Amino acid sequence: PAMTALTSASAFPADFVFGVAAASAQIEGAAFEDGKGESVWDRFARIPGKVHNGDTLDVACDHYHRFDEDFALMASLGIKTYRLSIAWPRIYPNGDGELNPKGLDFYRRVFASMKKHGITPWVTLFHWDLPQALEDRGGWTSRVTVDAFARYADTVVKAFAGDVKHWITLNEIVCFTLLGYGTGTKAPGRKENARTVNQTYHHALLCHGHGVRAVRAFGGKGAQVGLTDNCSVAVPVTEKPADIAAAKTWFIDRNAQVLGAIHAGRYTDNFLKRVGADAPDVKPGDFDLISLPTDFLGLNIYSGTFVRAGKNGATYEALPHPAAYPRADSHWLRLVPQSLYWGPRFCHEVYGHKAIHITENGCGYDDEPVVNGEVLDLHRRDYVRSYLREAQRAIADGVPVKSYFLWSFIDNYEWEDGYQRRFGIVHCDFKTQVRTPKLSARYYSDVIKERRIL
Ligand code: PNW
C-alpha cells in the first residue's frame, strides 16, 4: 500500500493564528536615538556583573533601522501575525511629562511596513522597559508608576487604534516584580522585602486594569485586550484523577497572586493567609479596575512543574526536576511539552477563560553555529513540534486555545543572559547584522502554510 497517507498529523482549526513574538528592548537597539529615554534595562546592563558579558541593549538586532527588511523576511516565511511591544521610554522619555513625537513616528512606520507586508500586529504595552526616570521615583514600588502608565496607555491606544486590534496590557508580571525587586536578577536589580514586592505586584495589576480601560475607551470597534501571564504550570505525574486534582490545587495556589486575584476580584483568603502581614495595600476601587472583564488570556509557556497527590494528608507534592531531566540552555527551561496542554486546560477550568492565546513558546541555546548557510536546529524543531502537539490535544479536549506565537523571530537580547542565549528561528550575527533563517524557520513556515503539524 502507498505509505503517503497522513496518519497522526491533524489540522489546526481554520481560525487558529500562528505567529512569532518579540519585545522592543530585546530587538530594537537605537537605545538613545530620536529622543528615547533611558530604561531600567539600559541602566541595569551597565552595572558590572549583572548581565552576561556586560552586553547592553544599545544596538541589539538594530531592528530600529532594519524593520522593513525584517518584515520582508517574515512575510517570505509565510508569517502573518507578529507580537511586538512598544517601548514606553520612546513615547514618554521620562515616563510621564513630555511626549516624544518621534517615538510615535517610529511605530507609525513600523505598522505601515507591516501592513505593506501583510503582517498583523499584536501589541504589548509593557514588556519590561520601564523608563529609568520612573524608577528614580520609586518604580514599581510607587503608585506614581501606575498614574504614568495610565497616561502612556491612553496615548498609545489612541494613536494606534486604527492599526492594532489585539492589545496585551503587560508581559509576565512576576518577571519585572519578583525578579526585579525581590531576587534582583532582572532590572532594576533591587532586593526588597516581601511586603514591598507584593506591593509591586499590586501596582502591576492596577496597570493591567488601566490598559483594559484604555482599550475599551479608545481602542475602537473590535479591539480586544488581555494580560499575558507566565503562570506556573502544573503537570500531573500521571493522568490519574488523584494526580490531576493535586496538580490543579497546586496550580490554584501558585497563581493566586495574579490570575487568582484578577479572577476573584480581590486577594483570595488563601493568598492573604499565606502572605500575612506582608499583604499589599489596597485602596477602595482598586479591584474594580483590576478585574475589568478582558477578551482573552495570554500565556507564555515554556516549561512546567510535575505534581502528584501528596502523602500523609498533604494535598500535593511538587517535584524538583532531577539533574538528568532534559532542558534547554536556560536553567529554568526544562523540556515539558505537556505544559502546553495542562497550562491552558487549568486556566480554562479554573478561571473560565473563553479564549487563550499562547503568546510565547520557544527555547534558547548558546551554541548554534551557521553551517553551510543554515543553523541545523533540530532541537528547536523538535521542541516546537512536541509542544504544538500538546496544544492540539488541548483543543481536541475543548480548551479554547486560539493561537500560538513562537518566541522568537530572531535571536535577540535575552535579558541577563545577553546575546549568548539564542531563541530565534532566524539567526542574527550581532557583528554584521546578517539574518539567516534556521532549519526551524523553514519547518515553522511549512507548518503555517499547511496548518498542521509536520
Ligand atoms: C520570557 N522563567 O521570559 C519573556 O517574555 C521574554 O522576553 C524572554 O526573552 C523569553 O521568555 C525567554 O526567556 C521568561 O524563569 C523569563 O521561568 C524567565 C522565565 C520564563 C520566561
Short mmCIF file of C-alpha atoms and ligand atoms in Angstrom, two decimals:
data_model
loop_
_atom_site.label_atom_id
_atom_site.label_comp_id
_atom_site.label_asym_id
_atom_site.label_seq_id
_atom_site.Cartn_x
_atom_site.Cartn_y
_atom_site.Cartn_z
CA PRO A 1 0.00 0.00 0.00
CA ALA A 2 1.04 3.58 -0.59
CA MET A 3 2.72 4.99 2.50
CA THR A 4 1.92 8.62 1.76
CA ALA A 5 -1.30 8.81 3.77
CA LEU A 6 -1.10 11.10 6.76
CA THR A 7 -1.75 9.36 10.00
CA SER A 8 -1.20 11.47 13.07
CA ALA A 9 -0.79 14.95 11.64
CA SER A 10 -4.16 16.56 12.19
CA ALA A 11 -5.03 20.05 11.09
CA PHE A 12 -5.47 23.16 13.25
CA PRO A 13 -8.85 24.93 13.29
CA ALA A 14 -9.37 27.28 10.35
CA ASP A 15 -9.24 30.38 12.57
CA PHE A 16 -6.16 29.32 14.56
CA VAL A 17 -3.48 32.03 14.47
CA PHE A 18 0.22 31.24 14.04
CA GLY A 19 2.68 33.98 14.82
CA VAL A 20 6.06 34.96 16.18
CA ALA A 21 6.82 37.25 19.13
CA ALA A 22 9.44 39.75 20.25
CA ALA A 23 9.84 42.75 22.56
CA SER A 24 11.05 46.29 21.94
CA ALA A 25 14.08 46.34 24.26
CA GLN A 26 15.34 42.98 23.05
CA ILE A 27 15.47 43.77 19.33
CA GLU A 28 15.26 47.48 18.55
CA GLY A 29 18.61 48.87 19.61
CA ALA A 30 18.78 52.64 18.98
CA ALA A 31 18.65 52.87 22.75
CA PHE A 32 19.35 56.60 22.82
CA GLU A 33 18.15 57.67 19.38
CA ASP A 34 15.38 60.06 18.38
CA GLY A 35 14.76 61.19 21.92
CA LYS A 36 14.27 57.82 23.58
CA GLY A 37 14.73 57.97 27.34
CA GLU A 38 16.85 55.59 29.37
CA SER A 39 15.10 52.42 30.51
CA VAL A 40 15.81 50.44 33.66
CA TRP A 41 17.43 47.81 31.45
CA ASP A 42 19.74 50.38 29.83
CA ARG A 43 20.87 51.26 33.35
CA PHE A 44 20.97 47.71 34.75
CA ALA A 45 23.03 46.36 31.84
CA ARG A 46 25.81 48.81 32.78
CA ILE A 47 26.15 47.56 36.35
CA PRO A 48 29.17 45.23 36.29
CA GLY A 49 28.29 41.58 36.77
CA LYS A 50 24.55 41.86 36.16
CA VAL A 51 24.36 40.81 32.51
CA HIS A 52 26.35 38.08 30.80
CA ASN A 53 29.43 39.53 29.11
CA GLY A 54 28.29 43.05 30.04
CA ASP A 55 26.09 43.07 26.94
CA THR A 56 23.97 46.22 26.52
CA LEU A 57 20.77 46.84 24.56
CA ASP A 58 22.34 49.71 22.60
CA VAL A 59 22.30 48.00 19.19
CA ALA A 60 20.62 44.60 19.69
CA CYS A 61 19.26 43.46 16.29
CA ASP A 62 19.22 47.04 15.03
CA HIS A 63 15.56 46.41 14.25
CA TYR A 64 15.00 50.15 14.68
CA HIS A 65 16.70 50.66 11.33
CA ARG A 66 16.03 47.28 9.74
CA PHE A 67 12.37 46.62 10.49
CA ASP A 68 11.34 46.75 6.84
CA GLU A 69 13.91 44.11 5.94
CA ASP A 70 12.76 42.03 8.94
CA PHE A 71 9.10 42.19 7.91
CA ALA A 72 10.03 41.24 4.34
CA LEU A 73 11.80 38.15 5.69
CA MET A 74 8.88 37.36 7.96
CA ALA A 75 6.46 37.61 5.06
CA SER A 76 8.67 35.44 2.86
CA LEU A 77 8.37 32.72 5.51
CA GLY A 78 4.59 33.00 5.46
CA ILE A 79 4.37 34.53 8.93
CA LYS A 80 1.29 36.74 9.04
CA THR A 81 0.99 37.69 12.71
CA TYR A 82 3.64 39.36 14.83
CA ARG A 83 3.54 40.19 18.53
CA LEU A 84 5.69 43.23 19.31
CA SER A 85 5.91 45.63 22.22
CA ILE A 86 6.05 49.41 22.38
CA ALA A 87 8.97 50.99 24.22
CA TRP A 88 7.46 53.26 26.86
CA PRO A 89 10.66 55.41 27.07
CA ARG A 90 10.39 56.19 23.34
CA ILE A 91 6.89 57.63 23.86
CA TYR A 92 7.47 59.31 27.23
CA PRO A 93 11.25 59.55 27.78
CA ASN A 94 10.64 60.48 31.44
CA GLY A 95 7.74 58.11 31.97
CA ASP A 96 5.27 60.94 32.23
CA GLY A 97 5.78 64.59 31.36
CA GLU A 98 6.57 65.46 27.79
CA LEU A 99 5.54 63.27 24.87
CA ASN A 100 8.23 62.42 22.30
CA PRO A 101 6.54 62.61 18.86
CA LYS A 102 9.47 60.79 17.23
CA GLY A 103 8.63 57.76 19.35
CA LEU A 104 5.13 57.60 17.93
CA ASP A 105 6.53 58.23 14.42
CA PHE A 106 8.73 55.16 14.71
CA TYR A 107 5.83 52.82 15.46
CA ARG A 108 3.76 54.50 12.75
CA ARG A 109 6.48 53.50 10.28
CA VAL A 110 6.59 50.01 11.79
CA PHE A 111 2.84 49.48 11.40
CA ALA A 112 2.89 50.86 7.85
CA SER A 113 5.67 48.45 6.91
CA MET A 114 3.83 45.53 8.49
CA LYS A 115 0.71 46.42 6.56
CA LYS A 116 2.69 46.56 3.33
CA HIS A 117 4.00 43.06 4.03
CA GLY A 118 0.60 41.67 5.05
CA ILE A 119 1.50 41.16 8.71
CA THR A 120 -0.98 41.81 11.53
CA PRO A 121 0.39 43.35 14.75
CA TRP A 122 -0.47 42.20 18.25
CA VAL A 123 0.87 44.80 20.65
CA THR A 124 2.13 44.54 24.21
CA LEU A 125 2.02 47.87 26.03
CA PHE A 126 4.68 46.95 28.58
CA HIS A 127 7.41 44.36 28.17
CA TRP A 128 9.78 45.36 31.00
CA ASP A 129 11.43 48.54 29.65
CA LEU A 130 10.32 50.91 32.40
CA PRO A 131 11.60 54.48 31.96
CA GLN A 132 14.52 54.95 34.38
CA ALA A 133 13.07 58.33 35.39
CA LEU A 134 10.12 56.49 36.93
CA GLU A 135 12.44 54.06 38.69
CA ASP A 136 14.14 57.10 40.18
CA ARG A 137 10.76 58.00 41.71
CA GLY A 138 10.21 54.50 43.17
CA GLY A 139 9.49 52.42 40.07
CA TRP A 140 7.04 49.59 40.62
CA THR A 141 7.02 50.21 44.38
CA SER A 142 5.21 53.53 43.78
CA ARG A 143 1.75 54.49 42.58
CA VAL A 144 3.42 57.22 40.54
CA THR A 145 4.18 54.48 38.02
CA VAL A 146 0.51 53.49 37.88
CA ASP A 147 -0.62 57.02 37.04
CA ALA A 148 2.14 57.37 34.46
CA PHE A 149 1.20 54.06 32.86
CA ALA A 150 -2.46 55.10 32.62
CA ARG A 151 -1.44 58.14 30.62
CA TYR A 152 1.03 56.20 28.46
CA ALA A 153 -1.62 53.53 27.70
CA ASP A 154 -4.17 56.20 26.72
CA THR A 155 -1.66 57.84 24.38
CA VAL A 156 -0.59 54.64 22.65
CA VAL A 157 -4.06 53.14 22.25
CA LYS A 158 -5.42 56.45 20.89
CA ALA A 159 -2.53 56.78 18.46
CA PHE A 160 -2.72 53.24 17.06
CA ALA A 161 -6.38 52.24 17.38
CA GLY A 162 -6.53 52.20 13.60
CA ASP A 163 -3.56 49.84 13.27
CA VAL A 164 -3.96 47.43 16.19
CA LYS A 165 -6.87 45.22 17.17
CA HIS A 166 -5.14 42.94 19.70
CA TRP A 167 -3.70 44.58 22.79
CA ILE A 168 -1.76 42.92 25.59
CA THR A 169 -1.50 45.07 28.69
CA LEU A 170 1.61 43.69 30.42
CA ASN A 171 4.06 40.87 29.86
CA GLU A 172 4.78 38.47 32.73
CA ILE A 173 4.16 40.43 35.90
CA VAL A 174 6.31 38.08 38.01
CA CYS A 175 9.42 38.81 35.95
CA PHE A 176 9.54 42.58 36.44
CA THR A 177 8.23 42.50 40.04
CA LEU A 178 9.60 39.49 41.91
CA LEU A 179 12.74 39.15 39.77
CA GLY A 180 13.27 42.92 39.52
CA TYR A 181 12.58 43.85 43.16
CA GLY A 182 12.86 40.57 45.09
CA THR A 183 15.68 38.41 43.78
CA GLY A 184 17.19 41.32 41.87
CA THR A 185 18.25 39.18 38.89
CA LYS A 186 16.38 41.42 36.47
CA ALA A 187 16.28 45.22 36.19
CA PRO A 188 16.29 47.31 38.30
CA GLY A 189 18.08 44.67 40.39
CA ARG A 190 16.67 45.62 43.78
CA LYS A 191 16.34 43.24 46.72
CA GLU A 192 13.34 44.41 48.73
CA ASN A 193 11.32 42.68 51.43
CA ALA A 194 8.25 40.55 50.72
CA ARG A 195 5.79 43.31 51.57
CA THR A 196 7.38 45.72 49.09
CA VAL A 197 7.46 43.04 46.42
CA ASN A 198 3.77 42.29 46.98
CA GLN A 199 3.10 46.00 46.54
CA THR A 200 4.90 45.97 43.16
CA TYR A 201 2.59 43.14 42.06
CA HIS A 202 -0.41 45.17 43.14
CA HIS A 203 0.73 48.19 41.15
CA ALA A 204 1.30 45.99 38.12
CA LEU A 205 -2.24 44.63 38.45
CA LEU A 206 -3.54 48.21 38.54
CA CYS A 207 -1.64 48.95 35.32
CA HIS A 208 -3.20 45.92 33.72
CA GLY A 209 -6.59 47.38 34.67
CA HIS A 210 -5.65 50.75 33.19
CA GLY A 211 -4.62 49.00 29.99
CA VAL A 212 -8.01 47.33 29.74
CA ARG A 213 -9.75 50.63 30.48
CA ALA A 214 -7.71 52.42 27.81
CA VAL A 215 -8.54 49.84 25.13
CA ARG A 216 -12.25 49.97 25.99
CA ALA A 217 -12.20 53.77 25.88
CA PHE A 218 -10.05 54.36 22.81
CA GLY A 219 -9.42 51.02 21.04
CA GLY A 220 -12.33 51.35 18.63
CA LYS A 221 -14.60 48.70 17.22
CA GLY A 222 -13.43 45.10 17.51
CA ALA A 223 -10.46 45.86 19.75
CA GLN A 224 -9.54 43.02 22.10
CA VAL A 225 -7.44 43.15 25.23
CA GLY A 226 -5.91 40.76 27.74
CA LEU A 227 -2.97 40.15 30.03
CA THR A 228 -0.02 37.95 29.18
CA ASP A 229 0.98 35.89 32.17
CA ASN A 230 3.62 33.25 32.65
CA CYS A 231 1.53 31.24 35.04
CA SER A 232 3.21 28.40 36.92
CA VAL A 233 2.10 25.31 35.03
CA ALA A 234 1.47 22.09 36.92
CA VAL A 235 1.76 18.81 35.03
CA PRO A 236 0.30 15.78 36.81
CA VAL A 237 2.84 12.96 37.06
CA THR A 238 0.17 10.52 35.87
CA GLU A 239 -3.17 11.33 34.31
CA LYS A 240 -5.00 9.53 37.11
CA PRO A 241 -7.72 11.64 38.79
CA ALA A 242 -5.83 11.96 42.10
CA ASP A 243 -2.72 13.41 40.45
CA ILE A 244 -4.76 15.70 38.20
CA ALA A 245 -6.66 17.03 41.23
CA ALA A 246 -3.41 17.58 43.13
CA ALA A 247 -1.86 19.39 40.16
CA LYS A 248 -4.90 21.62 39.85
CA THR A 249 -4.76 22.60 43.53
CA TRP A 250 -1.05 23.44 43.27
CA PHE A 251 -1.83 25.47 40.13
CA ILE A 252 -4.51 27.48 42.00
CA ASP A 253 -2.16 28.15 44.95
CA ARG A 254 0.79 29.13 42.82
CA ASN A 255 -1.15 31.51 40.60
CA ALA A 256 -3.22 33.18 43.34
CA GLN A 257 -1.36 36.49 43.29
CA VAL A 258 -2.03 37.40 39.67
CA LEU A 259 -4.58 35.22 37.85
CA GLY A 260 -6.39 34.24 41.05
CA ALA A 261 -6.78 37.85 42.21
CA ILE A 262 -7.94 39.12 38.80
CA HIS A 263 -10.47 36.31 38.61
CA ALA A 264 -11.80 36.68 42.18
CA GLY A 265 -11.88 40.48 42.09
CA ARG A 266 -9.92 40.55 45.36
CA TYR A 267 -7.00 38.80 47.01
CA THR A 268 -8.27 35.35 47.98
CA ASP A 269 -8.37 34.25 51.62
CA ASN A 270 -5.79 31.57 50.91
CA PHE A 271 -3.44 34.14 49.44
CA LEU A 272 -3.96 36.59 52.31
CA LYS A 273 -3.35 33.83 54.84
CA ARG A 274 -0.13 32.89 53.10
CA VAL A 275 1.31 36.43 52.94
CA GLY A 276 0.00 37.50 56.37
CA ALA A 277 1.41 40.88 57.40
CA ASP A 278 3.12 41.24 54.01
CA ALA A 279 -0.18 41.76 52.18
CA PRO A 280 -0.20 44.73 49.77
CA ASP A 281 -2.09 47.97 50.48
CA VAL A 282 -5.31 48.02 48.52
CA LYS A 283 -7.24 51.25 48.00
CA PRO A 284 -11.00 51.36 47.55
CA GLY A 285 -11.85 50.85 43.88
CA ASP A 286 -8.55 49.15 43.00
CA PHE A 287 -10.19 45.86 42.22
CA ASP A 288 -12.92 47.45 40.09
CA LEU A 289 -10.08 48.31 37.73
CA ILE A 290 -8.04 45.14 38.19
CA SER A 291 -10.90 42.79 37.46
CA LEU A 292 -12.38 44.58 34.46
CA PRO A 293 -13.50 41.89 32.01
CA THR A 294 -10.96 41.00 29.31
CA ASP A 295 -11.34 39.29 25.96
CA PHE A 296 -8.60 36.70 26.29
CA LEU A 297 -5.80 35.40 28.45
CA GLY A 298 -2.30 35.34 27.02
CA LEU A 299 0.02 32.63 28.30
CA ASN A 300 3.77 32.42 27.91
CA ILE A 301 4.53 28.76 28.44
CA TYR A 302 7.98 27.24 28.15
CA SER A 303 8.05 24.59 30.84
CA GLY A 304 6.16 23.03 33.74
CA THR A 305 6.44 21.53 37.18
CA PHE A 306 5.48 17.91 37.83
CA VAL A 307 2.99 17.48 40.66
CA ARG A 308 1.44 14.38 42.22
CA ALA A 309 -1.01 13.62 45.01
CA GLY A 310 0.55 14.25 48.42
CA LYS A 311 1.32 11.67 51.04
CA ASN A 312 0.29 11.72 54.72
CA GLY A 313 -2.50 14.24 54.32
CA ALA A 314 -0.60 16.73 52.12
CA THR A 315 -2.72 17.97 49.21
CA TYR A 316 0.04 17.75 46.67
CA GLU A 317 3.71 17.20 46.15
CA ALA A 318 5.59 19.29 43.59
CA LEU A 319 8.70 17.54 42.32
CA PRO A 320 12.02 19.18 41.50
CA HIS A 321 13.43 18.25 38.10
CA PRO A 322 16.33 15.85 38.59
CA ALA A 323 19.63 16.96 37.06
CA ALA A 324 19.28 14.37 34.30
CA TYR A 325 15.91 15.76 33.14
CA PRO A 326 16.26 17.25 29.63
CA ARG A 327 16.42 21.03 29.33
CA ALA A 328 17.39 23.86 27.01
CA ASP A 329 20.39 26.00 27.96
CA SER A 330 18.31 28.30 30.19
CA HIS A 331 18.36 26.56 33.58
CA TRP A 332 14.62 27.11 34.08
CA LEU A 333 13.69 25.74 30.68
CA ARG A 334 13.01 22.05 31.27
CA LEU A 335 11.51 20.36 28.22
CA VAL A 336 7.94 19.65 29.32
CA PRO A 337 5.71 19.71 26.23
CA GLN A 338 2.68 18.64 28.31
CA SER A 339 2.77 22.13 29.86
CA LEU A 340 1.09 23.35 26.67
CA TYR A 341 -1.80 21.03 27.46
CA TRP A 342 -2.16 21.44 31.23
CA GLY A 343 -1.49 25.19 31.41
CA PRO A 344 -4.34 26.21 29.10
CA ARG A 345 -6.59 23.45 30.45
CA PHE A 346 -6.28 24.53 34.08
CA CYS A 347 -6.71 28.21 33.16
CA HIS A 348 -9.86 27.33 31.28
CA GLU A 349 -11.23 25.13 34.07
CA VAL A 350 -10.30 27.36 36.99
CA TYR A 351 -10.86 30.86 35.60
CA GLY A 352 -13.21 30.10 32.70
CA HIS A 353 -11.30 31.98 30.02
CA LYS A 354 -13.12 31.76 26.69
CA ALA A 355 -10.05 32.45 24.56
CA ILE A 356 -6.49 31.52 25.40
CA HIS A 357 -3.56 32.68 23.31
CA ILE A 358 -0.11 31.14 23.62
CA THR A 359 1.70 34.46 23.36
CA GLU A 360 5.15 32.85 23.75
CA ASN A 361 6.70 29.40 23.45
CA GLY A 362 10.22 28.56 22.42
CA CYS A 363 13.68 27.52 23.56
CA GLY A 364 17.12 29.10 23.92
CA TYR A 365 20.55 27.64 23.24
CA ASP A 366 24.03 29.09 23.34
CA ASP A 367 25.88 27.30 20.61
CA GLU A 368 24.12 27.40 17.27
CA PRO A 369 26.66 27.96 14.50
CA VAL A 370 25.67 28.59 10.90
CA VAL A 371 26.90 25.66 8.80
CA ASN A 372 26.66 25.98 5.01
CA GLY A 373 24.22 28.82 5.35
CA GLU A 374 21.94 27.20 7.91
CA VAL A 375 21.67 26.57 11.63
CA LEU A 376 20.65 22.93 11.92
CA ASP A 377 18.48 23.46 14.99
CA LEU A 378 16.72 20.13 15.01
CA HIS A 379 16.46 20.62 18.78
CA ARG A 380 14.20 23.64 18.21
CA ARG A 381 12.21 21.86 15.51
CA ASP A 382 11.59 19.00 17.96
CA TYR A 383 10.67 21.45 20.71
CA VAL A 384 8.11 23.30 18.61
CA ARG A 385 6.67 20.11 17.20
CA SER A 386 6.23 18.39 20.56
CA TYR A 387 4.67 21.46 22.21
CA LEU A 388 2.33 22.07 19.27
CA ARG A 389 1.02 18.53 19.55
CA GLU A 390 0.04 19.22 23.15
CA ALA A 391 -1.70 22.46 22.16
CA GLN A 392 -3.62 20.40 19.65
CA ARG A 393 -4.54 17.87 22.30
CA ALA A 394 -5.90 20.72 24.44
CA ILE A 395 -8.01 21.96 21.52
CA ALA A 396 -9.32 18.44 20.93
CA ASP A 397 -10.37 18.31 24.61
CA GLY A 398 -12.36 21.53 24.29
CA VAL A 399 -9.82 24.01 25.68
CA PRO A 400 -10.13 27.28 23.70
CA VAL A 401 -6.50 27.67 22.57
CA LYS A 402 -6.78 30.13 19.70
CA SER A 403 -3.23 30.96 18.73
CA TYR A 404 0.45 30.12 19.04
CA PHE A 405 3.27 32.67 18.96
CA LEU A 406 6.77 31.29 18.70
CA TRP A 407 9.40 33.11 20.77
CA SER A 408 11.26 34.41 18.94
CA PHE A 409 11.50 35.53 15.33
CA ILE A 410 15.16 36.44 15.55
CA ASP A 411 17.97 35.85 18.07
CA ASN A 412 17.94 38.83 20.42
CA TYR A 413 18.94 40.31 23.77
CA GLU A 414 18.00 37.60 26.25
CA TRP A 415 17.96 39.93 29.28
CA GLU A 416 20.58 38.93 31.89
CA ASP A 417 21.85 36.20 29.55
CA GLY A 418 22.79 38.82 26.96
CA TYR A 419 23.35 37.87 23.32
CA GLN A 420 24.77 34.46 24.09
CA ARG A 421 21.39 32.80 24.58
CA ARG A 422 19.65 32.38 21.22
CA PHE A 423 15.86 31.93 20.99
CA GLY A 424 15.32 32.86 17.32
CA ILE A 425 14.15 30.81 14.37
CA VAL A 426 16.26 33.29 12.42
CA HIS A 427 19.96 33.53 13.30
CA CYS A 428 21.34 37.01 13.92
CA ASP A 429 25.05 37.70 13.50
CA PHE A 430 25.41 40.50 16.04
CA LYS A 431 28.63 41.74 14.39
CA THR A 432 27.34 42.05 10.82
CA GLN A 433 23.56 42.12 11.50
CA VAL A 434 23.14 39.43 8.84
CA ARG A 435 19.93 37.44 9.29
CA THR A 436 19.89 33.73 8.35
CA PRO A 437 16.77 31.58 8.72
CA LYS A 438 17.48 28.43 10.69
CA LEU A 439 16.11 24.99 9.88
CA SER A 440 13.35 25.68 12.44
CA ALA A 441 12.23 28.73 10.43
CA ARG A 442 11.72 26.56 7.36
CA TYR A 443 9.93 23.99 9.49
CA TYR A 444 7.61 26.53 11.12
CA SER A 445 6.99 28.14 7.74
CA ASP A 446 5.76 24.78 6.39
CA VAL A 447 3.56 24.22 9.45
CA ILE A 448 1.96 27.63 8.95
CA LYS A 449 1.41 27.02 5.24
CA GLU A 450 -0.19 23.62 5.76
CA ARG A 451 -1.82 24.49 9.09
CA ARG A 452 -0.95 21.12 10.57
CA ILE A 453 1.89 19.50 12.45
CA LEU A 454 4.53 18.22 10.07
C1 PNW B 1 10.06 35.38 28.73
N1 PNW B 1 11.37 31.73 33.95
O1 PNW B 1 10.85 35.45 29.88
C2 PNW B 1 9.98 36.82 28.22
O2 PNW B 1 8.68 37.26 27.99
C3 PNW B 1 10.86 37.09 27.06
O3 PNW B 1 11.14 38.46 26.98
C4 PNW B 1 12.09 36.24 27.13
O4 PNW B 1 13.07 36.57 26.19
C5 PNW B 1 11.64 34.81 26.96
O5 PNW B 1 10.62 34.45 27.87
C6 PNW B 1 12.76 33.79 27.07
O6 PNW B 1 13.35 33.85 28.33
C7 PNW B 1 10.92 34.46 30.82
O7 PNW B 1 12.30 31.91 34.77
C8 PNW B 1 11.95 34.59 31.74
O8 PNW B 1 10.60 30.74 34.04
C9 PNW B 1 12.09 33.70 32.78
C10 PNW B 1 11.20 32.65 32.89
C11 PNW B 1 10.17 32.50 31.97
C12 PNW B 1 10.05 33.40 30.94
#
